[in-house]
mmCIF file with all atom_site columns, C-alpha atoms and ligand atoms in Angstrom:
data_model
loop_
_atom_site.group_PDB
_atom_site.id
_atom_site.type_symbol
_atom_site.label_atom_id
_atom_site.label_alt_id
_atom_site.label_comp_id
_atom_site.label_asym_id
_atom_site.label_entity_id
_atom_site.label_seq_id
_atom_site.pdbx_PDB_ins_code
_atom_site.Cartn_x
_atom_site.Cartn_y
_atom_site.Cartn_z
_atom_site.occupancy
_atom_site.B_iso_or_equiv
_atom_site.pdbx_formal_charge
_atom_site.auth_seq_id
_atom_site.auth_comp_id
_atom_site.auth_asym_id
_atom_site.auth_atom_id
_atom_site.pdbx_PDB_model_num
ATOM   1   C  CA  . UNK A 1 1   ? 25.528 144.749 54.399 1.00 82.00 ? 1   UNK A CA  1
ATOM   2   C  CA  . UNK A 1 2   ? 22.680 144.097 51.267 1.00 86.00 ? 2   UNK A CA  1
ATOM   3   C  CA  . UNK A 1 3   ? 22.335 140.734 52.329 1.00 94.00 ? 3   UNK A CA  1
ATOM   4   C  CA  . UNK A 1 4   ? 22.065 141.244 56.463 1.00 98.00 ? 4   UNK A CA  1
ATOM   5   C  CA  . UNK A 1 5   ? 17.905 141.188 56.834 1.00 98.00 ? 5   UNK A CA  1
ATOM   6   C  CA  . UNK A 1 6   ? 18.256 143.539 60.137 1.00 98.00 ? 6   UNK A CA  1
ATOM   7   C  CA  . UNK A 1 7   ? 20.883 145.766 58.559 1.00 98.00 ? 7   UNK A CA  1
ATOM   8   C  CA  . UNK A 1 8   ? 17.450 146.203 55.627 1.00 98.00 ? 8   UNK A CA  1
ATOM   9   C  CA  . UNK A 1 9   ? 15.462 146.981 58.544 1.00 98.00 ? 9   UNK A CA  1
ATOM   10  C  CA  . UNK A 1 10  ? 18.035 149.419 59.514 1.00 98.00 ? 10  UNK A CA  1
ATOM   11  C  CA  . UNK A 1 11  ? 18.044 151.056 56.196 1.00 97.00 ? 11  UNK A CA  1
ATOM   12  C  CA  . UNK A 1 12  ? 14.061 151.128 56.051 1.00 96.00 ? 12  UNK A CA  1
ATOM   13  C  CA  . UNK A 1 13  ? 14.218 148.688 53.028 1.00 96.00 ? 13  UNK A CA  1
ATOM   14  C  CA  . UNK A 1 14  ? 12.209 145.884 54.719 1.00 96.00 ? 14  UNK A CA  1
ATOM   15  C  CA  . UNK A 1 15  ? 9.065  146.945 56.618 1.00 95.00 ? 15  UNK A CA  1
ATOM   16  C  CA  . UNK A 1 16  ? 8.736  146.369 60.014 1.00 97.00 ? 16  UNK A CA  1
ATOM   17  C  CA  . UNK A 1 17  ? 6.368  147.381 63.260 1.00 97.00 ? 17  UNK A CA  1
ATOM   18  C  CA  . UNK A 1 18  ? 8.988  149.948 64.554 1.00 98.00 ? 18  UNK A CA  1
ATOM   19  C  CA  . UNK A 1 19  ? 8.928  150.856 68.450 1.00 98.00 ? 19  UNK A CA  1
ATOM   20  C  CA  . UNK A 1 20  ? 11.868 153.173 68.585 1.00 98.00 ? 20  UNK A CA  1
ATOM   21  C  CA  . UNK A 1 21  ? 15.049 154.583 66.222 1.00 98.00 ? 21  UNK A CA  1
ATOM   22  C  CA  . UNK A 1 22  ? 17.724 157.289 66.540 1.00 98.00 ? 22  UNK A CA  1
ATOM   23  C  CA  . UNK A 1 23  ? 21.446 157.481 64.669 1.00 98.00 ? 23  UNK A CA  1
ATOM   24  C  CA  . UNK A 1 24  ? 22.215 154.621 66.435 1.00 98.00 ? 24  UNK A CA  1
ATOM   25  C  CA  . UNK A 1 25  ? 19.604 151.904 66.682 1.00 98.00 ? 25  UNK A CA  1
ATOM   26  C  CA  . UNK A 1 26  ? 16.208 150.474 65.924 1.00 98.00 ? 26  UNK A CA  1
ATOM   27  C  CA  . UNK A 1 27  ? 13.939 148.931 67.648 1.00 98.00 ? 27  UNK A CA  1
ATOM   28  C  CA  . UNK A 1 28  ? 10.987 146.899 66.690 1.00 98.00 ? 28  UNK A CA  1
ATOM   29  C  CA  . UNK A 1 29  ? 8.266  143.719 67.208 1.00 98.00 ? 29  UNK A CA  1
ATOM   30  C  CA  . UNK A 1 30  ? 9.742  140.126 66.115 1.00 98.00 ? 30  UNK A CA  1
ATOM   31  C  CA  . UNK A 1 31  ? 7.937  138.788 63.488 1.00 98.00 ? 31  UNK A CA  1
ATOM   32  C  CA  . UNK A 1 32  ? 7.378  135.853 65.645 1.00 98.00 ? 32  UNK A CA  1
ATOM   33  C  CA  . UNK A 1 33  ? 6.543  136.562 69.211 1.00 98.00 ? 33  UNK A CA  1
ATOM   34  C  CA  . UNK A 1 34  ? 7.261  133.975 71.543 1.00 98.00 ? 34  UNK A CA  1
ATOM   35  C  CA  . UNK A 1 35  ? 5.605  135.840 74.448 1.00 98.00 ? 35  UNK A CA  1
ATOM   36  C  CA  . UNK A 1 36  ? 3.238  138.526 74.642 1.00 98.00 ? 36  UNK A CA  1
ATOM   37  C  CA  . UNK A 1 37  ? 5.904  141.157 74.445 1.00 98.00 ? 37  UNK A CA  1
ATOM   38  C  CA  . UNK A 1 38  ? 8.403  140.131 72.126 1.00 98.00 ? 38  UNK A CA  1
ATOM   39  C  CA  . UNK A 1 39  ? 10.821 142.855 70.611 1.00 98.00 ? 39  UNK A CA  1
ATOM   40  C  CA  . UNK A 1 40  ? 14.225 143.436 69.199 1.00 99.00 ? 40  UNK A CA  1
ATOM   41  C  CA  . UNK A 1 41  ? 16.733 146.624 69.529 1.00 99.00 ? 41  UNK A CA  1
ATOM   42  C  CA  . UNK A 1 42  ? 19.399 146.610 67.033 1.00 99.00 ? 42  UNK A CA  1
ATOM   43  C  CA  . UNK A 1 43  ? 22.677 148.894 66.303 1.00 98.00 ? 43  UNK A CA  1
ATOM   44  C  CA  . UNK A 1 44  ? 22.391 150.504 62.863 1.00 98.00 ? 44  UNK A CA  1
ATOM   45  C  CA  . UNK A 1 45  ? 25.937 149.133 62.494 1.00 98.00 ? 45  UNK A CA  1
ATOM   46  C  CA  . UNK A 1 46  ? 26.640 145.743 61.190 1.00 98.00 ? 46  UNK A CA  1
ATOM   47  C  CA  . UNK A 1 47  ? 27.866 143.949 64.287 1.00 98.00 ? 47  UNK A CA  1
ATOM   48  C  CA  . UNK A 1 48  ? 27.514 139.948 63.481 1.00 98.00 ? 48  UNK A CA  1
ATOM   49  C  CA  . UNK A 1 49  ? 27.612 139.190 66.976 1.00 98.00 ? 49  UNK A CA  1
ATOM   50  C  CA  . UNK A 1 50  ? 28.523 139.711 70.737 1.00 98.00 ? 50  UNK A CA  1
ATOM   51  C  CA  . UNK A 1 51  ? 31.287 138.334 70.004 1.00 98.00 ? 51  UNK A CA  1
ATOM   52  C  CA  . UNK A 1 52  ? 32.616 140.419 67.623 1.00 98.00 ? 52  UNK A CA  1
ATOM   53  C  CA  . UNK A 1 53  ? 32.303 143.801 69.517 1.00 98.00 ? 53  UNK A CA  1
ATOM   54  C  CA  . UNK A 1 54  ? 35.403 145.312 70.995 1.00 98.00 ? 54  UNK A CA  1
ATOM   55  C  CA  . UNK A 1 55  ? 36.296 148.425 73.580 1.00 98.00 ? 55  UNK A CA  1
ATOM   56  C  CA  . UNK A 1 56  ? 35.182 150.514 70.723 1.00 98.00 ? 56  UNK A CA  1
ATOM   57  C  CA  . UNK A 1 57  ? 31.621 149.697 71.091 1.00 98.00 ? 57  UNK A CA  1
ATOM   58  C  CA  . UNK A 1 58  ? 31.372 149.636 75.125 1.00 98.00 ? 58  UNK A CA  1
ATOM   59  C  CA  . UNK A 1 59  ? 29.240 153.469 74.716 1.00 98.00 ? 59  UNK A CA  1
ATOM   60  C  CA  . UNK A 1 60  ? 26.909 151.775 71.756 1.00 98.00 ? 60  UNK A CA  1
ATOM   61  C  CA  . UNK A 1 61  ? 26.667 148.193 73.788 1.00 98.00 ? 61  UNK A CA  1
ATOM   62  C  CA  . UNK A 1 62  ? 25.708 150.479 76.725 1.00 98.00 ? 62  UNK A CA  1
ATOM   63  C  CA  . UNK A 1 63  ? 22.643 152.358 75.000 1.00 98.00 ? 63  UNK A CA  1
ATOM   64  C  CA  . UNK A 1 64  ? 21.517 149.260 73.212 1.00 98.00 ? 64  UNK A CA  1
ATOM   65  C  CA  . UNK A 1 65  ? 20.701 148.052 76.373 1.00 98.00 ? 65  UNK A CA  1
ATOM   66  C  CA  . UNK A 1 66  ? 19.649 150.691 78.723 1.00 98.00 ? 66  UNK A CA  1
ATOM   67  C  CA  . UNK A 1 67  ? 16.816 151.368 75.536 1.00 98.00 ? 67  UNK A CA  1
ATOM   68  C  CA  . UNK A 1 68  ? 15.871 147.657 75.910 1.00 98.00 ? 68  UNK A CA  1
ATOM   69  C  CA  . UNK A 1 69  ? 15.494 148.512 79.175 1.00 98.00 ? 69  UNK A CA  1
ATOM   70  C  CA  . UNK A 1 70  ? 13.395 151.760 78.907 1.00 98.00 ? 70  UNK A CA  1
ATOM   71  C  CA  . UNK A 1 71  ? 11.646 150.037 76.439 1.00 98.00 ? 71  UNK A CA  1
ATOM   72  C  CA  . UNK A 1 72  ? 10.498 147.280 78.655 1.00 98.00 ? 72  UNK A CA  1
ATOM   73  C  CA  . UNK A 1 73  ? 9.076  149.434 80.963 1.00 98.00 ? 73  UNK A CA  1
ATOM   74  C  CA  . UNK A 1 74  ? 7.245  151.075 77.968 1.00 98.00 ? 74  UNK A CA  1
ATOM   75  C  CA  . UNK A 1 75  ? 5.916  148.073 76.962 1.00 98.00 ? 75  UNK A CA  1
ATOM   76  C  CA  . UNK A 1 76  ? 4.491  146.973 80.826 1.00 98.00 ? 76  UNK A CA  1
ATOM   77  C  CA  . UNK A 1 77  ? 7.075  144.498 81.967 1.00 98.00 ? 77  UNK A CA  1
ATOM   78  C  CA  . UNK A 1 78  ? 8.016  146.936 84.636 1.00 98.00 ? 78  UNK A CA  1
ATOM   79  C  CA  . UNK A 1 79  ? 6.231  145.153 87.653 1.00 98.00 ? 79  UNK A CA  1
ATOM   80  C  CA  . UNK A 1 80  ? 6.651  141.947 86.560 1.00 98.00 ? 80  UNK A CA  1
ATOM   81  C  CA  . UNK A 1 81  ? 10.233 141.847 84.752 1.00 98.00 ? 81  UNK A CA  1
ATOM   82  C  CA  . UNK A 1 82  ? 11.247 140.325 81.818 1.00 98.00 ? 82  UNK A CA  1
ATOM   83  C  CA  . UNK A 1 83  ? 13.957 138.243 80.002 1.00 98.00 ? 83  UNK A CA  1
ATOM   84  C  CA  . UNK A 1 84  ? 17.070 140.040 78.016 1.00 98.00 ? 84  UNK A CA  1
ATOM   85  C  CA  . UNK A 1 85  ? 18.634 137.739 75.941 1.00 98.00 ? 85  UNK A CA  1
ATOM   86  C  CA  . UNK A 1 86  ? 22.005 138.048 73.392 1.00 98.00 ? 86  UNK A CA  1
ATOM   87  C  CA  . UNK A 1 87  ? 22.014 134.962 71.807 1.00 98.00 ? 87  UNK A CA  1
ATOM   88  C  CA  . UNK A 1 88  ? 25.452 134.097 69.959 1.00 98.00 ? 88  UNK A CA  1
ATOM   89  C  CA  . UNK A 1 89  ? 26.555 131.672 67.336 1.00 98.00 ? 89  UNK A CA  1
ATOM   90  C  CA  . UNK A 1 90  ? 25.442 128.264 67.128 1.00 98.00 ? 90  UNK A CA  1
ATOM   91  C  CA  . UNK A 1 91  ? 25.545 126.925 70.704 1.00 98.00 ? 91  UNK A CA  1
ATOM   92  C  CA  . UNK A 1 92  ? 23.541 130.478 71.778 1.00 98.00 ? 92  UNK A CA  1
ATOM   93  C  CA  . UNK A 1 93  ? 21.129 129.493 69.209 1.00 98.00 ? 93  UNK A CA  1
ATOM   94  C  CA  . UNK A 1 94  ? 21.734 132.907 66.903 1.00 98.00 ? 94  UNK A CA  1
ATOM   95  C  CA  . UNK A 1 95  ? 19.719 132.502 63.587 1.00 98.00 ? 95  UNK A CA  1
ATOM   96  C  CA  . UNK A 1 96  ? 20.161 136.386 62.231 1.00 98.00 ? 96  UNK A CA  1
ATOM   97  C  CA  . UNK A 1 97  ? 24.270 136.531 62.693 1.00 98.00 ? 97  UNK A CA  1
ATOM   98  C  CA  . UNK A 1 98  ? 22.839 140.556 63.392 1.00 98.00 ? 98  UNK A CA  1
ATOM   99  C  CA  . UNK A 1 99  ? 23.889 141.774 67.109 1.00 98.00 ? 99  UNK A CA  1
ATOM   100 C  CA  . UNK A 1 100 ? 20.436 142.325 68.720 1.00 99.00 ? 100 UNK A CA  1
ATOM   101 C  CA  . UNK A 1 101 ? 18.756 142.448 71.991 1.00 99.00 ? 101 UNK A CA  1
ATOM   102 C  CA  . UNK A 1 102 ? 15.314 140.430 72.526 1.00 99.00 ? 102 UNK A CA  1
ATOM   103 C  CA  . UNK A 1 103 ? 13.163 141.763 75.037 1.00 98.00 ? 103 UNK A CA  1
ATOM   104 C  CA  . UNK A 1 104 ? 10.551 139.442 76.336 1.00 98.00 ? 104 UNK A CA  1
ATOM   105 C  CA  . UNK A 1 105 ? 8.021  139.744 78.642 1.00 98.00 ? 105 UNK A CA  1
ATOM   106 C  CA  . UNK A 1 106 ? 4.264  139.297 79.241 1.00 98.00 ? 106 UNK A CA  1
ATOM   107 C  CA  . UNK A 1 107 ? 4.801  135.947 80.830 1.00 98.00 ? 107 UNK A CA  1
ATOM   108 C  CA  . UNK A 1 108 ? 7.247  133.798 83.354 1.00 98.00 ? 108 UNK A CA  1
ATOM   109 C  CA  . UNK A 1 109 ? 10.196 131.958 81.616 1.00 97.00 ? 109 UNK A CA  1
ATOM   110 C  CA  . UNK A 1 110 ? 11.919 128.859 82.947 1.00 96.00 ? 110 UNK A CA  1
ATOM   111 C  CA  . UNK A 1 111 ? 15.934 129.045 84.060 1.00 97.00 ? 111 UNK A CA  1
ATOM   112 C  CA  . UNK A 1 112 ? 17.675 127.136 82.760 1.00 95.00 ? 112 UNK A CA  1
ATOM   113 C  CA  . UNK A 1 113 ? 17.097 127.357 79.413 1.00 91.00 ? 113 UNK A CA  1
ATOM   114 C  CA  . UNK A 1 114 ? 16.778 123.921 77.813 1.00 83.00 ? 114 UNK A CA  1
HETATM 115 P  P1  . AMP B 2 .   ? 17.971 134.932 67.128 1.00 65.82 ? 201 AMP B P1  1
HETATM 116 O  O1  . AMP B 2 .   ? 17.538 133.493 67.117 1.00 65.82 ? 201 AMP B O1  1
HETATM 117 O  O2  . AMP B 2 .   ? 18.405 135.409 68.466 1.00 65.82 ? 201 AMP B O2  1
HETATM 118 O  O3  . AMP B 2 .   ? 18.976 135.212 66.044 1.00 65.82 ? 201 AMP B O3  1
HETATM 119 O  O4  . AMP B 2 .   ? 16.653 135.771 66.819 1.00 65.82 ? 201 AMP B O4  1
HETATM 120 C  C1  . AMP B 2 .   ? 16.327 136.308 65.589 1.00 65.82 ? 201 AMP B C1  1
HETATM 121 C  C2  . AMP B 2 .   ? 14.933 136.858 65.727 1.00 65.82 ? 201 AMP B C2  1
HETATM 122 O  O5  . AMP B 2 .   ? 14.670 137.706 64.613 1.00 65.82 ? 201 AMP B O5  1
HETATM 123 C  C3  . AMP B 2 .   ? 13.815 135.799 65.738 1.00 65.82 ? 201 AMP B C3  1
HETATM 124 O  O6  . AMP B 2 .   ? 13.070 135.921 66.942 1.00 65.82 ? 201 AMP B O6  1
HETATM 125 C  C4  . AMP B 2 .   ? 12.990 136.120 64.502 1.00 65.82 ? 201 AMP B C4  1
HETATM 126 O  O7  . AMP B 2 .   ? 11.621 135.901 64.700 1.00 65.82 ? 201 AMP B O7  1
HETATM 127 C  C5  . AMP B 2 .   ? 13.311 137.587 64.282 1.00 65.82 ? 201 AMP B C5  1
HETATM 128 N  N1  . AMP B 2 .   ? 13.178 138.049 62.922 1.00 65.82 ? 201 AMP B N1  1
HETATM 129 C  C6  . AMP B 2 .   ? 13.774 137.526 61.822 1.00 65.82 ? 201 AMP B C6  1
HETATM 130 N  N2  . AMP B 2 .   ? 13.423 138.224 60.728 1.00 65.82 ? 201 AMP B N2  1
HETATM 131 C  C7  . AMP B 2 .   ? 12.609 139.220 61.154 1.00 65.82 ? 201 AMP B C7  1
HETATM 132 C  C8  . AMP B 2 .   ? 11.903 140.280 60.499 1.00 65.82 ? 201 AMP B C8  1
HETATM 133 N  N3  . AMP B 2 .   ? 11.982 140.471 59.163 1.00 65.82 ? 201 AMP B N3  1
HETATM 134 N  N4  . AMP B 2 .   ? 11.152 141.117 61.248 1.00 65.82 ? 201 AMP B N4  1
HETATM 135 C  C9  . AMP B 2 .   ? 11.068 140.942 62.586 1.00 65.82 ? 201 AMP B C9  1
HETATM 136 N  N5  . AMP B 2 .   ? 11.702 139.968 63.257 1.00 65.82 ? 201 AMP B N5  1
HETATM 137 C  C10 . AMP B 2 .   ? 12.443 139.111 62.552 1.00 65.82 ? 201 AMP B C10 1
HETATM 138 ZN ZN1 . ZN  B 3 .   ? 23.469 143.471 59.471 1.00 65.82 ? 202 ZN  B ZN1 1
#
């Protein structure tokens, strides 16, 4: 989709500090880190949101996150933890209607979220 910003990461047309790609995903550093580890892992695949994924997608919803998970751990939030978040639509605050994964870590965060 030309006018989806992560689906122009996808396609290499808008730069970005990559971590990680294959045939299915992407991952890479948000351009505004609100911890000290602050990253994103995105299908290839327009999805818009969480919402929008079927049966279809259980293998690709599966390997997004089991990479944010390895890449956690690559990133040093294995002793600690971190925070996996899917936010969705307007009450989940979603701002880039692009299915993706943040992976946060580096330092504690509150529950609940305000
Ligand atoms: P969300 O509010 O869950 O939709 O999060 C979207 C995230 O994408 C935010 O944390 C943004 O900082 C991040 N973001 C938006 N545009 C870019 C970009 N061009 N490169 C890296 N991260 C981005
Ligand atoms: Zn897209």
């Amino acid at each position: 989709m030309d006018s989806c910003i992560f689906c122009n990461i996808a396609e290499g047309t808008v730069p970005v500090r990559k971590i990680y790609e294959d045939a299915d995903m992407v991952a890479f550093y948000d351009a505004q880190p609100q911890a000290p580890v602050h990253s994103l892992v995105i299908p290839r695949r327009h999805i818009a949101t969480i919402m929008e994924t079927n049966e279809e997608d259980v293998e690709l919803l599966g390997k997004l996150l089991f990479k944010a998970q390895q890449l956690a751990v690559e990133l040093g939030c294995e002793e600690k933890g971190a925070r996996f978040v899917i936010n969705c639509k307007e009450y989940g605050g979603q701002t880039v209607d692009h299915l993706h994964i943040h992976i946060l870590g580096g330092r504690p965060f509150d529950w609940p979220p305000g």
